[in-house]
């Protein structure tokens, strides 16, 4: 229930994250890709903190200050919860941050699957992606599409879909 019932709206963000991860892998030099990967991991950690803050905020809005300090202070020492207002994610997409976390998990699993299955045959990547993810748009659910990853299916999605 609640924020875990996100699969329809999450679909677009997950597919966008897949394209972003594949594009970075194909277009950046190995050195630049390593830098991008580090930045992406840091951003994912920040998004996870934002998501956990949102969960706490939904449970108990009166304790927003405590929730803010609990989840954001480990990232950056910020003692004033008013600072959340300058978080661009919060002003653009409040209460939808989980879409990007799910998208990141799908993208990482998809890239690992493609590398394992097809190596550097990028044409095969494209053919598989079109057939398995993109050709039918939203006619199949995100979970159905990600099931095609087999052993690369992200464990985190199984946990969320059961919630």
Short mmCIF file of N, CA and C in Angstrom, two decimals:
data_model
loop_
_atom_site.label_atom_id
_atom_site.label_comp_id
_atom_site.label_asym_id
_atom_site.label_seq_id
_atom_site.Cartn_x
_atom_site.Cartn_y
_atom_site.Cartn_z
N UNK A 1 0.83 -1.19 0.00
CA UNK A 1 0.00 0.00 0.00
C UNK A 1 0.87 1.25 0.00
N UNK A 2 0.26 2.42 -0.07
CA UNK A 2 0.98 3.68 0.03
C UNK A 2 1.98 3.87 -1.09
N UNK A 3 3.18 4.34 -0.73
CA UNK A 3 4.18 4.66 -1.74
C UNK A 3 4.66 3.45 -2.50
N UNK A 4 4.38 2.25 -2.05
CA UNK A 4 4.84 1.06 -2.75
C UNK A 4 3.94 0.68 -3.93
N UNK A 5 2.82 1.34 -4.09
CA UNK A 5 1.94 1.12 -5.24
C UNK A 5 2.30 2.12 -6.34
N UNK A 6 3.51 1.99 -6.87
CA UNK A 6 4.04 3.01 -7.78
C UNK A 6 4.34 2.49 -9.17
N UNK A 7 4.00 1.27 -9.46
CA UNK A 7 4.55 0.67 -10.67
C UNK A 7 4.13 1.35 -11.96
N UNK A 8 2.92 1.84 -12.07
CA UNK A 8 2.52 2.49 -13.30
C UNK A 8 3.27 3.80 -13.50
N UNK A 9 3.29 4.65 -12.51
CA UNK A 9 3.97 5.93 -12.66
C UNK A 9 5.48 5.78 -12.67
N UNK A 10 5.99 4.73 -12.11
CA UNK A 10 7.43 4.51 -12.07
C UNK A 10 7.97 4.03 -13.41
N UNK A 11 7.12 3.47 -14.22
CA UNK A 11 7.53 2.89 -15.50
C UNK A 11 8.37 3.86 -16.33
N UNK A 12 7.90 5.09 -16.51
CA UNK A 12 8.60 6.06 -17.35
C UNK A 12 9.98 6.38 -16.79
N UNK A 13 10.06 6.58 -15.49
CA UNK A 13 11.35 6.92 -14.88
C UNK A 13 12.32 5.75 -14.99
N UNK A 14 11.84 4.55 -14.81
CA UNK A 14 12.72 3.38 -14.91
C UNK A 14 13.29 3.26 -16.32
N UNK A 15 12.43 3.41 -17.32
CA UNK A 15 12.91 3.30 -18.70
C UNK A 15 13.89 4.44 -19.02
N UNK A 16 13.64 5.63 -18.50
CA UNK A 16 14.56 6.75 -18.71
C UNK A 16 15.92 6.47 -18.06
N UNK A 17 15.90 5.88 -16.87
CA UNK A 17 17.15 5.53 -16.19
C UNK A 17 17.93 4.48 -16.98
N UNK A 18 17.22 3.52 -17.57
CA UNK A 18 17.89 2.51 -18.40
C UNK A 18 18.61 3.20 -19.55
N UNK A 19 17.93 4.10 -20.24
CA UNK A 19 18.54 4.80 -21.36
C UNK A 19 19.74 5.63 -20.89
N UNK A 20 19.59 6.30 -19.75
CA UNK A 20 20.68 7.12 -19.22
C UNK A 20 21.92 6.27 -18.91
N UNK A 21 21.74 5.16 -18.23
CA UNK A 21 22.87 4.30 -17.87
C UNK A 21 23.54 3.71 -19.11
N UNK A 22 22.75 3.27 -20.06
CA UNK A 22 23.32 2.71 -21.28
C UNK A 22 24.02 3.79 -22.08
N UNK A 23 23.40 4.96 -22.19
CA UNK A 23 24.02 6.07 -22.90
C UNK A 23 25.35 6.46 -22.30
N UNK A 24 25.41 6.53 -20.98
CA UNK A 24 26.68 6.87 -20.31
C UNK A 24 27.74 5.82 -20.60
N UNK A 25 27.34 4.57 -20.54
CA UNK A 25 28.29 3.47 -20.80
C UNK A 25 28.82 3.52 -22.23
N UNK A 26 27.96 3.84 -23.19
CA UNK A 26 28.36 3.82 -24.59
C UNK A 26 29.06 5.09 -25.05
N UNK A 27 28.71 6.22 -24.47
CA UNK A 27 29.20 7.49 -24.99
C UNK A 27 30.39 8.09 -24.25
N UNK A 28 30.59 7.70 -23.01
CA UNK A 28 31.67 8.29 -22.23
C UNK A 28 32.94 7.44 -22.33
N UNK A 29 34.07 8.10 -22.20
CA UNK A 29 35.32 7.36 -22.12
C UNK A 29 35.31 6.57 -20.81
N UNK A 30 36.12 5.53 -20.68
CA UNK A 30 36.15 4.79 -19.41
C UNK A 30 36.43 5.69 -18.20
N UNK A 31 37.32 6.65 -18.37
CA UNK A 31 37.62 7.57 -17.25
C UNK A 31 36.40 8.42 -16.89
N UNK A 32 35.75 8.97 -17.89
CA UNK A 32 34.57 9.79 -17.63
C UNK A 32 33.41 8.95 -17.11
N UNK A 33 33.29 7.72 -17.60
CA UNK A 33 32.24 6.83 -17.11
C UNK A 33 32.44 6.52 -15.63
N UNK A 34 33.68 6.29 -15.22
CA UNK A 34 33.97 6.03 -13.80
C UNK A 34 33.57 7.22 -12.95
N UNK A 35 33.83 8.42 -13.43
CA UNK A 35 33.43 9.64 -12.69
C UNK A 35 31.91 9.74 -12.63
N UNK A 36 31.27 9.50 -13.77
CA UNK A 36 29.81 9.56 -13.82
C UNK A 36 29.22 8.54 -12.85
N UNK A 37 29.77 7.33 -12.83
CA UNK A 37 29.29 6.27 -11.97
C UNK A 37 29.37 6.68 -10.50
N UNK A 38 30.47 7.31 -10.10
CA UNK A 38 30.62 7.77 -8.72
C UNK A 38 29.57 8.82 -8.38
N UNK A 39 29.38 9.78 -9.26
CA UNK A 39 28.37 10.83 -9.04
C UNK A 39 26.99 10.20 -8.97
N UNK A 40 26.72 9.26 -9.84
CA UNK A 40 25.41 8.58 -9.86
C UNK A 40 25.16 7.84 -8.54
N UNK A 41 26.17 7.19 -8.02
CA UNK A 41 26.01 6.48 -6.74
C UNK A 41 25.76 7.45 -5.59
N UNK A 42 26.45 8.59 -5.60
CA UNK A 42 26.23 9.60 -4.56
C UNK A 42 24.81 10.16 -4.66
N UNK A 43 24.35 10.41 -5.88
CA UNK A 43 23.00 10.92 -6.07
C UNK A 43 21.96 9.89 -5.62
N UNK A 44 22.21 8.63 -5.88
CA UNK A 44 21.30 7.58 -5.44
C UNK A 44 21.22 7.52 -3.92
N UNK A 45 22.36 7.70 -3.25
CA UNK A 45 22.35 7.73 -1.78
C UNK A 45 21.52 8.91 -1.27
N UNK A 46 21.67 10.06 -1.92
CA UNK A 46 20.89 11.24 -1.52
C UNK A 46 19.40 10.99 -1.76
N UNK A 47 19.07 10.36 -2.87
CA UNK A 47 17.67 10.06 -3.15
C UNK A 47 17.10 9.07 -2.13
N UNK A 48 17.91 8.11 -1.73
CA UNK A 48 17.46 7.16 -0.72
C UNK A 48 17.14 7.87 0.58
N UNK A 49 17.99 8.82 0.96
CA UNK A 49 17.72 9.61 2.17
C UNK A 49 16.43 10.40 2.00
N UNK A 50 16.23 11.00 0.83
CA UNK A 50 15.00 11.75 0.58
C UNK A 50 13.78 10.85 0.66
N UNK A 51 13.88 9.66 0.10
CA UNK A 51 12.77 8.72 0.14
C UNK A 51 12.44 8.32 1.58
N UNK A 52 13.46 7.99 2.36
CA UNK A 52 13.23 7.59 3.74
C UNK A 52 12.66 8.74 4.57
N UNK A 53 13.10 9.95 4.28
CA UNK A 53 12.53 11.13 4.93
C UNK A 53 11.04 11.23 4.57
N UNK A 54 10.70 11.04 3.30
CA UNK A 54 9.31 11.12 2.88
C UNK A 54 8.44 10.07 3.55
N UNK A 55 8.96 8.85 3.69
CA UNK A 55 8.20 7.80 4.37
C UNK A 55 7.91 8.22 5.80
N UNK A 56 8.94 8.68 6.51
CA UNK A 56 8.74 9.15 7.88
C UNK A 56 7.76 10.32 7.93
N UNK A 57 7.87 11.24 6.98
CA UNK A 57 7.00 12.41 6.95
C UNK A 57 5.55 12.00 6.74
N UNK A 58 5.30 11.01 5.88
CA UNK A 58 3.94 10.54 5.67
C UNK A 58 3.38 9.88 6.93
N UNK A 59 4.23 9.17 7.64
CA UNK A 59 3.78 8.49 8.86
C UNK A 59 3.44 9.47 9.96
N UNK A 60 4.24 10.54 10.09
CA UNK A 60 4.05 11.47 11.20
C UNK A 60 4.49 12.87 10.80
N UNK A 61 3.62 13.61 10.11
CA UNK A 61 3.98 14.95 9.64
C UNK A 61 4.38 15.91 10.76
N UNK A 62 3.87 15.69 11.95
CA UNK A 62 4.20 16.58 13.07
C UNK A 62 5.66 16.44 13.50
N UNK A 63 6.33 15.38 13.08
CA UNK A 63 7.72 15.16 13.47
C UNK A 63 8.68 15.39 12.30
N UNK A 64 8.31 16.34 11.44
CA UNK A 64 9.11 16.61 10.24
C UNK A 64 10.55 16.99 10.59
N UNK A 65 10.74 17.82 11.60
CA UNK A 65 12.08 18.27 11.97
C UNK A 65 12.97 17.08 12.36
N UNK A 66 12.45 16.17 13.19
CA UNK A 66 13.23 15.01 13.61
C UNK A 66 13.55 14.09 12.42
N UNK A 67 12.56 13.91 11.56
CA UNK A 67 12.77 13.06 10.38
C UNK A 67 13.83 13.67 9.46
N UNK A 68 13.75 14.98 9.27
CA UNK A 68 14.72 15.66 8.42
C UNK A 68 16.13 15.46 8.96
N UNK A 69 16.32 15.71 10.22
CA UNK A 69 17.66 15.58 10.83
C UNK A 69 18.13 14.13 10.76
N UNK A 70 17.23 13.20 11.03
CA UNK A 70 17.60 11.78 11.01
C UNK A 70 18.15 11.35 9.65
N UNK A 71 17.50 11.75 8.57
CA UNK A 71 17.88 11.25 7.25
C UNK A 71 18.86 12.12 6.49
N UNK A 72 18.88 13.43 6.76
CA UNK A 72 19.77 14.31 6.00
C UNK A 72 21.09 14.62 6.70
N UNK A 73 21.10 14.65 7.99
CA UNK A 73 22.32 15.01 8.69
C UNK A 73 23.49 14.07 8.37
N UNK A 74 23.27 12.76 8.15
CA UNK A 74 24.42 11.93 7.77
C UNK A 74 25.07 12.35 6.45
N UNK A 75 24.31 12.96 5.56
CA UNK A 75 24.87 13.41 4.29
C UNK A 75 25.62 14.73 4.43
N UNK A 76 24.96 15.69 5.03
CA UNK A 76 25.52 17.03 5.19
C UNK A 76 25.01 17.56 6.52
N UNK A 77 25.89 18.08 7.35
CA UNK A 77 25.41 18.61 8.63
C UNK A 77 24.51 19.83 8.42
N UNK A 78 23.21 19.60 8.51
CA UNK A 78 22.23 20.65 8.34
C UNK A 78 21.30 20.60 9.55
N UNK A 79 21.30 21.64 10.33
CA UNK A 79 20.47 21.60 11.54
C UNK A 79 19.14 22.30 11.35
N UNK A 80 18.89 22.90 10.20
CA UNK A 80 17.66 23.64 9.97
C UNK A 80 16.81 22.95 8.91
N UNK A 81 15.68 22.36 9.27
CA UNK A 81 14.84 21.66 8.30
C UNK A 81 14.30 22.55 7.18
N UNK A 82 14.40 23.87 7.34
CA UNK A 82 13.95 24.74 6.26
C UNK A 82 14.79 24.47 5.00
N UNK A 83 15.98 23.93 5.18
CA UNK A 83 16.87 23.67 4.05
C UNK A 83 16.27 22.69 3.05
N UNK A 84 15.31 21.87 3.48
CA UNK A 84 14.71 20.93 2.53
C UNK A 84 14.06 21.66 1.37
N UNK A 85 13.65 22.89 1.58
CA UNK A 85 12.99 23.66 0.53
C UNK A 85 13.91 23.95 -0.64
N UNK A 86 15.23 23.92 -0.42
CA UNK A 86 16.16 24.19 -1.52
C UNK A 86 16.56 22.91 -2.25
N UNK A 87 16.02 21.79 -1.83
CA UNK A 87 16.27 20.53 -2.51
C UNK A 87 15.42 20.54 -3.78
N UNK A 88 16.07 20.64 -4.94
CA UNK A 88 15.32 20.77 -6.19
C UNK A 88 14.40 19.58 -6.43
N UNK A 89 14.80 18.39 -5.99
CA UNK A 89 13.94 17.23 -6.17
C UNK A 89 12.62 17.42 -5.44
N UNK A 90 12.70 17.97 -4.25
CA UNK A 90 11.49 18.13 -3.46
C UNK A 90 10.55 19.14 -4.09
N UNK A 91 11.07 20.19 -4.69
CA UNK A 91 10.19 21.20 -5.28
C UNK A 91 9.64 20.73 -6.63
N UNK A 92 10.36 19.85 -7.31
CA UNK A 92 9.92 19.37 -8.62
C UNK A 92 9.02 18.15 -8.50
N UNK A 93 9.38 17.22 -7.66
CA UNK A 93 8.73 15.91 -7.61
C UNK A 93 8.47 15.44 -6.19
N UNK A 94 7.73 16.18 -5.39
CA UNK A 94 7.54 15.73 -4.01
C UNK A 94 6.83 14.38 -3.96
N UNK A 95 7.28 13.54 -3.06
CA UNK A 95 6.70 12.23 -2.81
C UNK A 95 6.76 11.29 -4.03
N UNK A 96 7.71 11.48 -4.92
CA UNK A 96 7.91 10.57 -6.05
C UNK A 96 9.37 10.17 -6.19
N UNK A 97 10.19 10.46 -5.21
CA UNK A 97 11.61 10.17 -5.27
C UNK A 97 11.85 8.68 -5.46
N UNK A 98 10.97 7.83 -4.94
CA UNK A 98 11.17 6.39 -5.07
C UNK A 98 11.21 5.95 -6.53
N UNK A 99 10.57 6.70 -7.42
CA UNK A 99 10.62 6.33 -8.84
C UNK A 99 12.06 6.28 -9.34
N UNK A 100 12.87 7.22 -8.91
CA UNK A 100 14.26 7.29 -9.37
C UNK A 100 15.12 6.20 -8.73
N UNK A 101 14.80 5.83 -7.51
CA UNK A 101 15.53 4.73 -6.87
C UNK A 101 15.20 3.41 -7.56
N UNK A 102 13.94 3.19 -7.85
CA UNK A 102 13.54 1.99 -8.56
C UNK A 102 14.16 2.00 -9.96
N UNK A 103 14.12 3.15 -10.61
CA UNK A 103 14.73 3.27 -11.93
C UNK A 103 16.21 2.96 -11.92
N UNK A 104 16.91 3.41 -10.89
CA UNK A 104 18.34 3.13 -10.78
C UNK A 104 18.58 1.63 -10.63
N UNK A 105 17.78 0.97 -9.82
CA UNK A 105 17.93 -0.49 -9.63
C UNK A 105 17.66 -1.23 -10.94
N UNK A 106 16.63 -0.82 -11.67
CA UNK A 106 16.31 -1.45 -12.95
C UNK A 106 17.44 -1.20 -13.96
N UNK A 107 17.94 0.02 -14.00
CA UNK A 107 18.99 0.36 -14.96
C UNK A 107 20.28 -0.41 -14.70
N UNK A 108 20.69 -0.48 -13.44
CA UNK A 108 21.93 -1.21 -13.11
C UNK A 108 21.79 -2.70 -13.44
N UNK A 109 20.63 -3.27 -13.12
CA UNK A 109 20.41 -4.69 -13.42
C UNK A 109 20.37 -4.93 -14.93
N UNK A 110 19.74 -4.02 -15.65
CA UNK A 110 19.64 -4.17 -17.10
C UNK A 110 21.01 -4.09 -17.75
N UNK A 111 21.82 -3.14 -17.34
CA UNK A 111 23.16 -3.01 -17.91
C UNK A 111 24.00 -4.25 -17.60
N UNK A 112 23.93 -4.74 -16.38
CA UNK A 112 24.67 -5.96 -16.02
C UNK A 112 24.20 -7.14 -16.87
N UNK A 113 22.88 -7.26 -17.07
CA UNK A 113 22.31 -8.32 -17.90
C UNK A 113 22.84 -8.23 -19.34
N UNK A 114 22.79 -7.02 -19.91
CA UNK A 114 23.22 -6.84 -21.29
C UNK A 114 24.70 -7.19 -21.47
N UNK A 115 25.52 -6.74 -20.54
CA UNK A 115 26.96 -7.04 -20.62
C UNK A 115 27.21 -8.54 -20.50
N UNK A 116 26.50 -9.19 -19.60
CA UNK A 116 26.68 -10.62 -19.40
C UNK A 116 26.19 -11.41 -20.62
N UNK A 117 25.04 -11.04 -21.12
CA UNK A 117 24.40 -11.81 -22.20
C UNK A 117 24.98 -11.54 -23.57
N UNK A 118 25.32 -10.26 -23.83
CA UNK A 118 25.72 -9.87 -25.18
C UNK A 118 27.12 -9.27 -25.28
N UNK A 119 27.80 -9.12 -24.16
CA UNK A 119 29.13 -8.51 -24.20
C UNK A 119 29.07 -7.11 -24.78
N UNK A 120 29.94 -6.83 -25.73
CA UNK A 120 29.98 -5.50 -26.35
C UNK A 120 29.22 -5.44 -27.67
N UNK A 121 28.33 -6.39 -27.91
CA UNK A 121 27.51 -6.37 -29.13
C UNK A 121 26.33 -5.42 -28.90
N UNK A 122 26.59 -4.14 -29.15
CA UNK A 122 25.60 -3.10 -28.84
C UNK A 122 24.36 -3.19 -29.71
N UNK A 123 24.50 -3.71 -30.91
CA UNK A 123 23.31 -3.92 -31.75
C UNK A 123 22.39 -4.95 -31.10
N UNK A 124 22.97 -5.98 -30.50
CA UNK A 124 22.16 -6.99 -29.79
C UNK A 124 21.51 -6.36 -28.56
N UNK A 125 22.21 -5.45 -27.89
CA UNK A 125 21.60 -4.73 -26.76
C UNK A 125 20.33 -4.05 -27.24
N UNK A 126 20.48 -3.29 -28.34
CA UNK A 126 19.34 -2.53 -28.85
C UNK A 126 18.17 -3.42 -29.24
N UNK A 127 18.47 -4.51 -29.92
CA UNK A 127 17.40 -5.43 -30.32
C UNK A 127 16.68 -6.00 -29.10
N UNK A 128 17.44 -6.41 -28.08
CA UNK A 128 16.84 -6.96 -26.88
C UNK A 128 16.00 -5.89 -26.17
N UNK A 129 16.54 -4.68 -26.04
CA UNK A 129 15.82 -3.61 -25.35
C UNK A 129 14.51 -3.27 -26.05
N UNK A 130 14.56 -3.17 -27.37
CA UNK A 130 13.33 -2.88 -28.11
C UNK A 130 12.30 -3.98 -27.87
N UNK A 131 12.72 -5.23 -28.05
CA UNK A 131 11.78 -6.35 -27.92
C UNK A 131 11.28 -6.53 -26.48
N UNK A 132 12.15 -6.33 -25.51
CA UNK A 132 11.80 -6.67 -24.12
C UNK A 132 11.27 -5.50 -23.30
N UNK A 133 11.67 -4.28 -23.64
CA UNK A 133 11.29 -3.13 -22.81
C UNK A 133 10.45 -2.08 -23.54
N UNK A 134 10.84 -1.73 -24.76
CA UNK A 134 10.30 -0.50 -25.34
C UNK A 134 9.20 -0.66 -26.38
N UNK A 135 9.18 -1.73 -27.14
CA UNK A 135 8.25 -1.83 -28.27
C UNK A 135 6.78 -1.76 -27.86
N UNK A 136 6.45 -2.32 -26.72
CA UNK A 136 5.03 -2.35 -26.34
C UNK A 136 4.63 -1.24 -25.38
N UNK A 137 5.49 -0.26 -25.21
CA UNK A 137 5.15 0.86 -24.35
C UNK A 137 4.76 0.41 -22.96
N UNK A 138 3.56 0.80 -22.54
CA UNK A 138 3.09 0.44 -21.19
C UNK A 138 2.08 -0.71 -21.20
N UNK A 139 1.98 -1.42 -22.31
CA UNK A 139 1.01 -2.52 -22.34
C UNK A 139 1.35 -3.61 -21.35
N UNK A 140 2.63 -3.73 -20.99
CA UNK A 140 3.03 -4.67 -19.94
C UNK A 140 3.56 -3.86 -18.77
N UNK A 141 3.41 -4.40 -17.59
CA UNK A 141 3.86 -3.68 -16.40
C UNK A 141 5.38 -3.65 -16.33
N UNK A 142 5.89 -2.75 -15.56
CA UNK A 142 7.33 -2.67 -15.32
C UNK A 142 7.85 -3.98 -14.74
N UNK A 143 7.13 -4.55 -13.79
CA UNK A 143 7.57 -5.81 -13.19
C UNK A 143 7.63 -6.93 -14.20
N UNK A 144 6.67 -6.98 -15.12
CA UNK A 144 6.70 -8.01 -16.17
C UNK A 144 7.92 -7.83 -17.06
N UNK A 145 8.23 -6.59 -17.40
CA UNK A 145 9.38 -6.32 -18.26
C UNK A 145 10.69 -6.70 -17.56
N UNK A 146 10.80 -6.30 -16.32
CA UNK A 146 12.04 -6.55 -15.58
C UNK A 146 12.23 -8.05 -15.32
N UNK A 147 11.15 -8.80 -15.32
CA UNK A 147 11.26 -10.26 -15.15
C UNK A 147 12.12 -10.88 -16.24
N UNK A 148 12.21 -10.23 -17.41
CA UNK A 148 13.04 -10.74 -18.51
C UNK A 148 14.53 -10.73 -18.16
N UNK A 149 14.89 -10.06 -17.08
CA UNK A 149 16.30 -10.02 -16.65
C UNK A 149 16.72 -11.30 -15.95
N UNK A 150 15.77 -12.19 -15.67
CA UNK A 150 16.09 -13.47 -15.05
C UNK A 150 16.91 -13.33 -13.78
N UNK A 151 18.08 -13.94 -13.75
CA UNK A 151 18.94 -13.91 -12.56
C UNK A 151 19.41 -12.52 -12.20
N UNK A 152 19.27 -11.56 -13.11
CA UNK A 152 19.71 -10.19 -12.84
C UNK A 152 18.57 -9.34 -12.27
N UNK A 153 17.41 -9.93 -12.06
CA UNK A 153 16.28 -9.20 -11.48
C UNK A 153 16.71 -8.61 -10.14
N UNK A 154 16.54 -7.30 -9.94
CA UNK A 154 17.01 -6.68 -8.70
C UNK A 154 16.22 -7.16 -7.47
N UNK A 155 16.92 -7.66 -6.48
CA UNK A 155 16.27 -8.13 -5.25
C UNK A 155 15.41 -7.05 -4.61
N UNK A 156 15.85 -5.79 -4.70
CA UNK A 156 15.12 -4.69 -4.08
C UNK A 156 13.70 -4.56 -4.66
N UNK A 157 13.53 -4.89 -5.92
CA UNK A 157 12.20 -4.79 -6.53
C UNK A 157 11.28 -5.86 -6.00
N UNK A 158 11.80 -7.04 -5.74
CA UNK A 158 10.97 -8.10 -5.18
C UNK A 158 10.45 -7.69 -3.80
N UNK A 159 11.28 -7.04 -3.04
CA UNK A 159 10.88 -6.56 -1.71
C UNK A 159 9.80 -5.50 -1.83
N UNK A 160 9.97 -4.56 -2.74
CA UNK A 160 8.99 -3.48 -2.90
C UNK A 160 7.67 -3.99 -3.44
N UNK A 161 7.73 -4.89 -4.42
CA UNK A 161 6.48 -5.35 -5.03
C UNK A 161 5.68 -6.19 -4.05
N UNK A 162 6.34 -6.78 -3.07
CA UNK A 162 5.62 -7.57 -2.06
C UNK A 162 4.99 -6.64 -1.02
N UNK A 163 5.49 -5.39 -0.92
CA UNK A 163 4.99 -4.45 0.09
C UNK A 163 3.66 -3.98 -0.25
#
